[in-house]
PDB file of C-alpha atoms and ligand atoms in Angstrom:
ATOM      1  CA  MET A  49       4.873 -16.639   0.020  1.00 97.00           C
ATOM      2  CA  LYS A  50       1.637 -14.884   0.361  1.00 98.00           C
ATOM      3  CA  LEU A  51       1.195 -11.130   0.359  1.00 98.00           C
ATOM      4  CA  LEU A  52      -1.726  -8.858   1.395  1.00 98.00           C
ATOM      5  CA  VAL A  53      -1.999  -5.499  -0.602  1.00 99.00           C
ATOM      6  CA  ILE A  54      -4.027  -2.923   1.194  1.00 99.00           C
ATOM      7  CA  ASN A  55      -5.089   0.281  -0.334  1.00 98.00           C
ATOM      8  CA  GLY A  56      -6.934   3.053   1.588  1.00 98.00           C
ATOM      9  CA  PRO A  57      -9.486   5.655   0.948  1.00 98.00           C
ATOM     10  CA  ASN A  58     -10.131   7.027  -2.548  1.00 98.00           C
ATOM     11  CA  ILE A  59      -7.618   4.667  -4.085  1.00 98.00           C
ATOM     12  CA  ASN A  60     -10.777   3.060  -5.640  1.00 98.00           C
ATOM     13  CA  MET A  61     -11.129   6.476  -7.475  1.00 96.00           C
ATOM     14  CA  LEU A  62      -7.960   6.210  -9.404  1.00 98.00           C
ATOM     15  CA  GLY A  63      -8.475   7.390 -12.989  1.00 96.00           C
ATOM     16  CA  ILE A  64     -11.103   9.924 -11.774  1.00 96.00           C
ATOM     17  CA  ARG A  65      -9.475  11.738  -8.910  1.00 96.00           C
ATOM     18  CA  GLU A  66      -6.736  14.295  -9.435  1.00 96.00           C
ATOM     19  CA  LYS A  67      -5.359  12.790 -12.631  1.00 96.00           C
ATOM     20  CA  ASN A  68      -2.561  15.322 -12.724  1.00 96.00           C
ATOM     21  CA  ILE A  69      -1.269  13.680  -9.419  1.00 96.00           C
ATOM     22  CA  TYR A  70      -2.454  10.092  -9.634  1.00 97.00           C
ATOM     23  CA  GLY A  71      -2.545   9.596 -13.410  1.00 95.00           C
ATOM     24  CA  SER A  72      -5.424   8.322 -15.619  1.00 96.00           C
ATOM     25  CA  GLN A  73      -5.254   4.616 -14.816  1.00 97.00           C
ATOM     26  CA  THR A  74      -8.082   3.030 -12.775  1.00 97.00           C
ATOM     27  CA  TYR A  75      -7.976   1.003  -9.637  1.00 98.00           C
ATOM     28  CA  GLU A  76      -8.935  -2.021 -11.621  1.00 97.00           C
ATOM     29  CA  SER A  77      -5.756  -1.492 -13.763  1.00 98.00           C
ATOM     30  CA  LEU A  78      -3.741  -1.195 -10.491  1.00 98.00           C
ATOM     31  CA  LEU A  79      -5.167  -4.533  -9.389  1.00 98.00           C
ATOM     32  CA  ARG A  80      -4.258  -6.185 -12.649  1.00 98.00           C
ATOM     33  CA  PHE A  81      -0.777  -4.694 -12.479  1.00 98.00           C
ATOM     34  CA  ILE A  82      -0.305  -6.116  -9.007  1.00 98.00           C
ATOM     35  CA  ARG A  83      -1.637  -9.609  -9.903  1.00 98.00           C
ATOM     36  CA  GLN A  84       0.715  -9.603 -12.937  1.00 98.00           C
ATOM     37  CA  VAL A  85       3.693  -8.681 -10.978  1.00 98.00           C
ATOM     38  CA  CYS A  86       2.917 -11.394  -8.368  1.00 98.00           C
ATOM     39  CA  GLN A  87       2.145 -14.076 -10.944  1.00 98.00           C
ATOM     40  CA  GLU A  88       5.497 -13.314 -12.721  1.00 98.00           C
ATOM     41  CA  ASN A  89       7.249 -13.770  -9.373  1.00 98.00           C
ATOM     42  CA  GLY A  90       5.432 -16.676  -7.919  1.00 97.00           C
ATOM     43  CA  VAL A  91       3.810 -14.730  -5.149  1.00 98.00           C
ATOM     44  CA  GLU A  92       0.336 -15.331  -3.877  1.00 98.00           C
ATOM     45  CA  VAL A  93      -1.562 -12.194  -3.413  1.00 98.00           C
ATOM     46  CA  GLU A  94      -4.719 -10.855  -2.050  1.00 98.00           C
ATOM     47  CA  CYS A  95      -5.879  -7.315  -2.537  1.00 98.00           C
ATOM     48  CA  PHE A  96      -7.978  -5.223  -0.239  1.00 98.00           C
ATOM     49  CA  GLN A  97      -9.253  -1.737  -0.516  1.00 98.00           C
ATOM     50  CA  SER A  98     -11.516   0.183   1.932  1.00 98.00           C
ATOM     51  CA  ASN A  99     -12.337   3.784   2.669  1.00 98.00           C
ATOM     52  CA  HIS A 100     -12.786   3.038   6.249  1.00 98.00           C
ATOM     53  CA  GLU A 101      -9.939   3.202   8.877  1.00 98.00           C
ATOM     54  CA  GLY A 102     -11.414   0.381  11.074  1.00 98.00           C
ATOM     55  CA  ALA A 103     -11.889  -1.919   8.149  1.00 98.00           C
ATOM     56  CA  ILE A 104      -8.167  -1.417   7.236  1.00 99.00           C
ATOM     57  CA  VAL A 105      -7.249  -2.235  10.994  1.00 99.00           C
ATOM     58  CA  ASP A 106      -9.430  -5.457  10.820  1.00 98.00           C
ATOM     59  CA  ALA A 107      -7.741  -6.519   7.551  1.00 98.00           C
ATOM     60  CA  ILE A 108      -4.276  -5.992   9.094  1.00 98.00           C
ATOM     61  CA  GLN A 109      -5.364  -7.960  12.233  1.00 98.00           C
ATOM     62  CA  ALA A 110      -6.963 -10.706  10.086  1.00 98.00           C
ATOM     63  CA  ALA A 111      -3.567 -10.997   8.226  1.00 98.00           C
ATOM     64  CA  TYR A 112      -1.825 -12.335  11.296  1.00 98.00           C
ATOM     65  CA  GLN A 113      -0.663 -15.925  10.799  1.00 97.00           C
ATOM     66  CA  LYS A 114      -2.355 -15.898   7.354  1.00 98.00           C
ATOM     67  CA  PHE A 115       0.083 -13.763   5.214  1.00 98.00           C
ATOM     68  CA  ASP A 116       3.836 -13.440   5.120  1.00 98.00           C
ATOM     69  CA  GLY A 117       3.994  -9.683   4.556  1.00 98.00           C
ATOM     70  CA  ILE A 118       1.916  -6.576   3.812  1.00 99.00           C
ATOM     71  CA  VAL A 119       2.121  -3.988   1.114  1.00 99.00           C
ATOM     72  CA  ILE A 120       0.114  -0.882   2.207  1.00 99.00           C
ATOM     73  CA  ASN A 121      -0.916   2.385   0.678  1.00 98.00           C
ATOM     74  CA  PRO A 122      -2.982   3.738   3.538  1.00 98.00           C
ATOM     75  CA  ALA A 123      -3.649   6.952   1.530  1.00 98.00           C
ATOM     76  CA  ALA A 124      -4.971   9.788   3.562  1.00 98.00           C
ATOM     77  CA  TYR A 125      -4.812   7.667   6.712  1.00 98.00           C
ATOM     78  CA  THR A 126      -1.087   7.553   6.281  1.00 98.00           C
ATOM     79  CA  HIS A 127      -0.968  10.958   7.815  1.00 98.00           C
ATOM     80  CA  THR A 128      -3.565  10.617  10.548  1.00 98.00           C
ATOM     81  CA  SER A 129      -3.945   6.877  11.695  1.00 98.00           C
ATOM     82  CA  VAL A 130      -2.190   5.733  14.897  1.00 98.00           C
ATOM     83  CA  ALA A 131      -4.692   2.943  14.774  1.00 98.00           C
ATOM     84  CA  ILE A 132      -3.215   1.530  11.549  1.00 98.00           C
ATOM     85  CA  LEU A 133       0.318   2.167  12.832  1.00 98.00           C
ATOM     86  CA  ASP A 134      -0.598   0.064  16.052  1.00 98.00           C
ATOM     87  CA  ALA A 135      -2.184  -2.682  14.001  1.00 99.00           C
ATOM     88  CA  LEU A 136       0.821  -3.148  11.945  1.00 98.00           C
ATOM     89  CA  LYS A 137       2.981  -3.289  14.988  1.00 98.00           C
ATOM     90  CA  ALA A 138       0.565  -5.720  16.626  1.00 98.00           C
ATOM     91  CA  VAL A 139       0.755  -8.300  13.823  1.00 98.00           C
ATOM     92  CA  SER A 140       4.540  -7.657  13.345  1.00 95.00           C
ATOM     93  CA  LEU A 141       4.486  -8.822   9.794  1.00 98.00           C
ATOM     94  CA  PRO A 142       6.994  -7.174   7.433  1.00 98.00           C
ATOM     95  CA  ALA A 143       5.212  -4.250   5.803  1.00 98.00           C
ATOM     96  CA  VAL A 144       6.206  -2.011   3.034  1.00 99.00           C
ATOM     97  CA  GLU A 145       4.648   1.378   2.513  1.00 98.00           C
ATOM     98  CA  VAL A 146       3.668   2.669  -1.030  1.00 98.00           C
ATOM     99  CA  HIS A 147       2.537   5.957  -2.236  1.00 98.00           C
ATOM    100  CA  LEU A 148       1.834   6.778  -5.990  1.00 98.00           C
ATOM    101  CA  SER A 149       2.886  10.316  -5.471  1.00 97.00           C
ATOM    102  CA  ASN A 150       5.902  11.788  -3.704  1.00 98.00           C
ATOM    103  CA  ILE A 151       4.374  12.696  -0.342  1.00 98.00           C
ATOM    104  CA  TYR A 152       7.506  14.525   0.539  1.00 97.00           C
ATOM    105  CA  GLU A 153       7.214  17.028  -2.275  1.00 97.00           C
ATOM    106  CA  ARG A 154       3.605  17.759  -1.447  1.00 97.00           C
ATOM    107  CA  GLU A 155       1.726  19.749   1.238  1.00 95.00           C
ATOM    108  CA  PRO A 156       3.556  19.665   4.634  1.00 97.00           C
ATOM    109  CA  PHE A 157       0.713  17.678   6.282  1.00 95.00           C
ATOM    110  CA  ARG A 158       1.575  14.843   3.897  1.00 97.00           C
ATOM    111  CA  HIS A 159       5.175  14.666   5.154  1.00 98.00           C
ATOM    112  CA  VAL A 160       4.322  12.655   8.195  1.00 98.00           C
ATOM    113  CA  SER A 161       3.690   8.962   7.821  1.00 98.00           C
ATOM    114  CA  TYR A 162       2.427   7.131  10.919  1.00 98.00           C
ATOM    115  CA  ALA A 163       2.046   3.868   8.981  1.00 98.00           C
ATOM    116  CA  GLY A 164       5.578   4.281   7.587  1.00 98.00           C
ATOM    117  CA  MET A 165       6.826   4.010  11.305  1.00 98.00           C
ATOM    118  CA  ALA A 166       5.995   0.380  11.355  1.00 98.00           C
ATOM    119  CA  CYS A 167       7.214  -0.412   7.791  1.00 98.00           C
ATOM    120  CA  VAL A 168      10.553  -1.883   6.853  1.00 98.00           C
ATOM    121  CA  ARG A 169      10.681   0.306   3.542  1.00 98.00           C
ATOM    122  CA  SER A 170       8.785   3.006   1.733  1.00 98.00           C
ATOM    123  CA  PHE A 171       8.494   3.613  -1.927  1.00 98.00           C
ATOM    124  CA  TYR A 172       6.808   6.895  -3.133  1.00 98.00           C
ATOM    125  CA  GLY A 173       6.517   8.837  -6.260  1.00 97.00           C
ATOM    126  CA  HIS A 174       6.913   5.835  -8.551  1.00 97.00           C
ATOM    127  CA  GLY A 175       3.107   5.443  -9.427  1.00 97.00           C
ATOM    128  CA  PHE A 176       2.136   1.786 -10.091  1.00 98.00           C
ATOM    129  CA  GLU A 177       5.911   0.791 -10.141  1.00 98.00           C
ATOM    130  CA  GLY A 178       6.024   1.459  -6.355  1.00 98.00           C
ATOM    131  CA  TYR A 179       3.928  -1.609  -5.821  1.00 98.00           C
ATOM    132  CA  ARG A 180       6.277  -3.743  -7.879  1.00 98.00           C
ATOM    133  CA  LEU A 181       9.215  -2.440  -5.860  1.00 98.00           C
ATOM    134  CA  ALA A 182       7.492  -3.280  -2.585  1.00 98.00           C
ATOM    135  CA  ILE A 183       6.449  -6.782  -3.655  1.00 98.00           C
ATOM    136  CA  LEU A 184      10.128  -7.392  -4.828  1.00 98.00           C
ATOM    137  CA  HIS A 185      11.460  -5.950  -1.755  1.00 98.00           C
ATOM    138  CA  LEU A 186       9.352  -8.346   0.498  1.00 98.00           C
ATOM    139  CA  LYS A 187      10.310 -11.201  -1.677  1.00 98.00           C
ATOM    140  CA  GLU A 188      13.894 -10.642  -1.183  1.00 98.00           C
ATOM    141  CA  LEU A 189      13.486  -9.911   2.466  1.00 98.00           C
ATOM    142  CA  LEU A 190      11.580 -13.058   3.037  1.00 97.00           C
ATOM    143  CA  GLY A 191      14.134 -15.093   0.979  1.00 93.00           C
ATOM    144  CA  GLN A 192      11.684 -16.498  -1.519  1.00 78.00           C
TER     145      GLN A 192
HETATM  146  C1  LIG B1461      -1.277   8.835  -1.550  1.00 78.84           C
HETATM  147  C2  LIG B1461      -0.869  10.012  -0.899  1.00 78.84           C
HETATM  148  C3  LIG B1461      -1.636  10.546   0.184  1.00 78.84           C
HETATM  149  O1  LIG B1461      -1.184  11.680   0.738  1.00 78.84           O
HETATM  150  C4  LIG B1461      -3.132  10.663  -0.255  1.00 78.84           C
HETATM  151  O2  LIG B1461      -3.946  11.182   0.686  1.00 78.84           O
HETATM  152  C5  LIG B1461      -3.682   9.564  -1.113  1.00 78.84           C
HETATM  153  C6  LIG B1461      -2.831   8.890  -1.944  1.00 78.84           C
HETATM  154  C7  LIG B1461      -0.525   8.348  -2.712  1.00 78.84           C
HETATM  155  O3  LIG B1461      -0.700   7.206  -3.169  1.00 78.84           O
HETATM  156  O4  LIG B1461       0.225   9.071  -3.267  1.00 78.84           O
HETATM  157  O5  LIG B1461      -4.868   9.422  -1.071  1.00 78.84           O
HETATM  158  O6  LIG B1461      -1.290   7.720  -0.531  1.00 78.84           O
END
């Protein structure tokens, strides 16, 4: 089983940006966490981060017939990007949405998730743990 983990804009700034919301751990430590979870569970993983909407669309398209599932934190594009929603629908790979923070307890503009409309499950407000929950959910869903 091979998963693609996609992180959107400013996730590379973890550890620097709004620590009161996102914590003090860096993006590098998030990558280590994800790789560790995948290793423990016999899951192959590739991680991708971009600050550019089109690059994320390209990564989703390139996942077609290459990956079994997608874990995605589209970050700010969650709330704006019909293009990412359409790309997820186009490849129709099982996708799970993750947010470090609880978007439903924040500003009203964060309460809408376009990407979430193409996802089988969403985890929000669990910090890094949300990625573990997403990976395990896909593992169970894919029966592996
Ligand atoms: C986020 C929540 C988004 O609203 C925000 O724009 C982010 C990060 C999260 O992980 O909590 O950049 O996706």
